[in-house]
Amino acid sequence: MAGLLQQPGYEEERLQRISELLPCREVQAGLLLSLMGQPQQYCYPSIFIFGHRSSGKSHVLNVLLKELELPHATVSCVECVSATLLFEEVLLSFFGSDAASLLPRSPSLSDFVRVYRLHRSQFPAKQTRYVIMEKAELLRDAEANLLPALLRFQELVEDNVAVILLSEIVWDTFRPNTGCFEPLLLHFPDYSKGELQQILSRDRHPSYSAEFYSSYINILLGVFYSVCRDLRELRHLAALNFPKFCEPLEAGKVKETDTHKLWKNIEPHLKKAMQTVYLREVSSLQWEQMQQVEEHEAGALRGLSAHTHVELPYYSKFLLIAAYLASYNPARTDKRFFLKHHGKIKKTNFLKKNEKTSNHLLGPKPFPLDRLLAIFYSVVDSRVAPTASIFSQISSLVTLQLLVQVSHDDQLDAPKYKCAVSLDFITAVSRTVNFEIVKYLYDFL
Amino acid sequence: MSKRKLKNAHLPIGECVSQVHQILRERFCRHQLPERPAGLEAQHKHLEELLKRTAVHGESNSVLIVGPRGAGKTTLLRCVLRELSKETEVQKNLLQVHLNGLLQTDDRVALKEITRQLHLENVVGDKVFGSFAENLAFLLEALKKGDRSSSRPVLFVLDEFDLFAHHKNQTLLYNLFDVSQAAQTPIAVVGISCRLDVLELLEKRVKSRFSHRQIHLLSSLTFPQYLDRVRAQLRLPDDFPDGSFAEEWNASVKSLCEDGSVDEVLRRHFHSSTDFRSMHALLMLCLSRVSVAKPAIRPADLLDASRLCSADTKVNMLRGLSVLELCLIIAMKHLNDVYRGEPFNLQMVHNEFKKFLQRKSNSMYNFEHPVVMKAFEHLQQLELIRPVDGSSAKTQREYQLMRLMLDHSQIMEALQKYPQCPTDIKQWAASAFA
């Protein structure tokens, strides 16, 4: 495919080198290059490039601009917390440090354009200058005039300059309500499975053959492709799990060509990786250490989510259980669950529920403090005095973010709470105090 | 003449193509001024006379140029100014101040810019001294001191005029219009805006001082005129160095515009928008395909460019999602169908997805809850789903209510285009319509 990039005004061998650096992106790079035109020609004032994460947007641009030695300023909108940093960065990379120092202390856009024009008249552009804004979706949160001004930057400074915006989000959500200069939209499509395979197979291990590595990539994609298409994530996972794949080979159990045995060895391992290291439950370092220690079964290590278990005082546990019950049970069923002599309740009426109203689907409901205490006294077997410590335990549960106070209108008089823990967490807590919570939950009757 | 033409007629083809690029790119990107703005003769005459009266006779005027984006407002004004600057009297006499609502976001900045552009005495080097009040007083005094006969007229051009109306108390607009009403220094205030209701934004005192003269640039273009415009935009000028190449090029442009499929594409563009900007974007994409190997625009180029322009961006993004994310989107679509657009949370979506898996008894997509949650969060990052209320910290992530930002047709179109979409998922997506 090399040699597909053609554009007069640039050296042939450079274009050749670029097309080798950009696998599976020749079409996009070619289109971009033809839009940019020859260095002294004008480029379209603003170009908006969108595509999924790690579809090579900034990589293509960086390689093009670096290899062709075009004047450019790359600005990440995450770093530019204020517009000042953006202005300084652009001036610095186009005109050097003395231009940036001309800006007043808190420059407005007007100052920036003025300083830019001043220098533009001293050093007129011989080649198109490019301003690249990465993560451009953050520009929407900046001042309202920044994005429209950047889109017509060429017109404002009357210079041969083009602004290229990179984003993951579609252009429709960017448009200000009074309209703006419409940029050219370019889409970078996702890599297909074959392309991912091709790119991932490039960074093969030198001590193994290319076919061996590419069969490994094939297995990896078979497990992960339906969940994740992020090249960077896949590359990371490939690097992490490769030693495990090679293990039987090094032990001399199988040959390189015995794909089936290798697959049988690695597949459960990769499935486990999806539940742990893909979710960052287990850090990459821990995962690597786990692979080295033979007797340590992968995944036996407690992940991040297992550490959410906290040690609570006895009454706090019951308070939390009571809060969970109050949040997930409708109030009309309290009598049936928590009163000893509740009399007769019509069974048909009681069990009239459909799936849509299930609280485990809709989320927790707020409840008043009185109801929490009533359920608490009912579930705790012994007599508990309503001391200050009980109430302070409630508020400490709020600071631990296990409970959430809902309405902030009154702190003392009838405050309302919501329980913010998951079912797994609360079953674990109730098991420690020998309380069968599932029996008391309306949704599981 | 003919001899020179003959001599020049043998430029190498690469040179010719790069010349074509040079000329047309300046036209499309820099918005180089045309000879006469097309279809705007009456407005052009009106504005020219108005500004001439200020520049020559010292009359104070104010006018608003109103029209949709890309209708040629700035081009019209720049054409008029170019015509005016040809007259030596005007050139000697008229001072110009250009302000832009995007740059001068408040009156203080605008005032500094005015004093700077008028080269007034309190400017030393590149710095302006004095507070806002001093500056305003100084400027007003300078403007007031003048009279109709002796002082030089000033032209104020306010681009993005509607943004100036959002300044505090509209002080700048009030003072400018006030000076234009009183018998002081002759000034002309030209506002350029894309809002048709721009007069409603003005305060009563400001509005009463404005002359209520408006120039509307509402396009009443017919399709043949649009076609002419496209042809004129692509035409090479007569002074092109290689005469025979220019002739060939112009002939190819002419035959391009007569092509049936091109006609259809242009008609579609004409029906969606008639402004210059979208036309330039389309032609720019065509031009980028012209190379030495292919020194003319072919109908296929235009078709490709139009496809690139009019593609649905959200569908493009949907095509790059993983199978799991696509399944979640289909589950959301089903929830939307069943509960008539009520918001949903992750639990409901996952529940719906699980129901599908049970029905199919297919364990291939049986992912754990955290994996599903990660996919869900990715969708939220892409803004394909959006939280109903912003209070994200208050509720757990599973129970945060969301809305889907896609409609049926987009999802179905994306499913059709999805590479290697599993059949059972396709069927599941279609089953809601039954």
XYZ file of C-alpha atoms in Angstrom, chain A residues 319 322-332 334 364-377 391 394 398 403-407 409-419:
46
model
C -28.741 0.767 60.953
C -32.599 -1.025 58.263
C -31.810 1.767 55.827
C -31.501 -0.702 52.979
C -34.836 -2.279 53.873
C -36.477 1.124 54.123
C -35.060 2.151 50.756
C -35.991 -0.918 48.786
C -39.290 -1.945 50.400
C -42.547 -0.072 49.862
C -43.843 1.460 53.080
C -47.148 -0.379 52.900
C -43.628 -2.695 56.602
C -33.448 3.315 46.195
C -36.333 5.466 47.425
C -35.890 8.136 50.099
C -37.293 7.469 53.561
C -37.785 9.576 56.719
C -35.708 9.091 59.849
C -38.695 7.802 61.837
C -39.168 4.874 59.534
C -35.498 4.010 59.701
C -35.577 3.921 63.499
C -38.794 1.912 63.594
C -37.333 -0.761 61.339
C -34.076 -0.641 63.269
C -35.819 -1.401 66.599
C -27.867 9.252 66.016
C -26.421 7.645 61.374
C -23.739 9.667 55.762
C -26.270 6.747 53.248
C -27.167 9.886 51.316
C -29.166 12.697 52.810
C -31.715 13.640 50.185
C -33.417 16.934 50.907
C -34.116 21.716 53.706
C -33.876 20.667 57.340
C -31.092 18.956 59.257
C -32.965 18.258 62.490
C -36.653 17.979 61.772
C -37.496 14.841 59.807
C -34.478 14.500 57.580
C -34.774 12.098 54.649
C -32.153 9.586 53.615
C -31.414 7.156 50.848
C -29.340 4.021 51.074
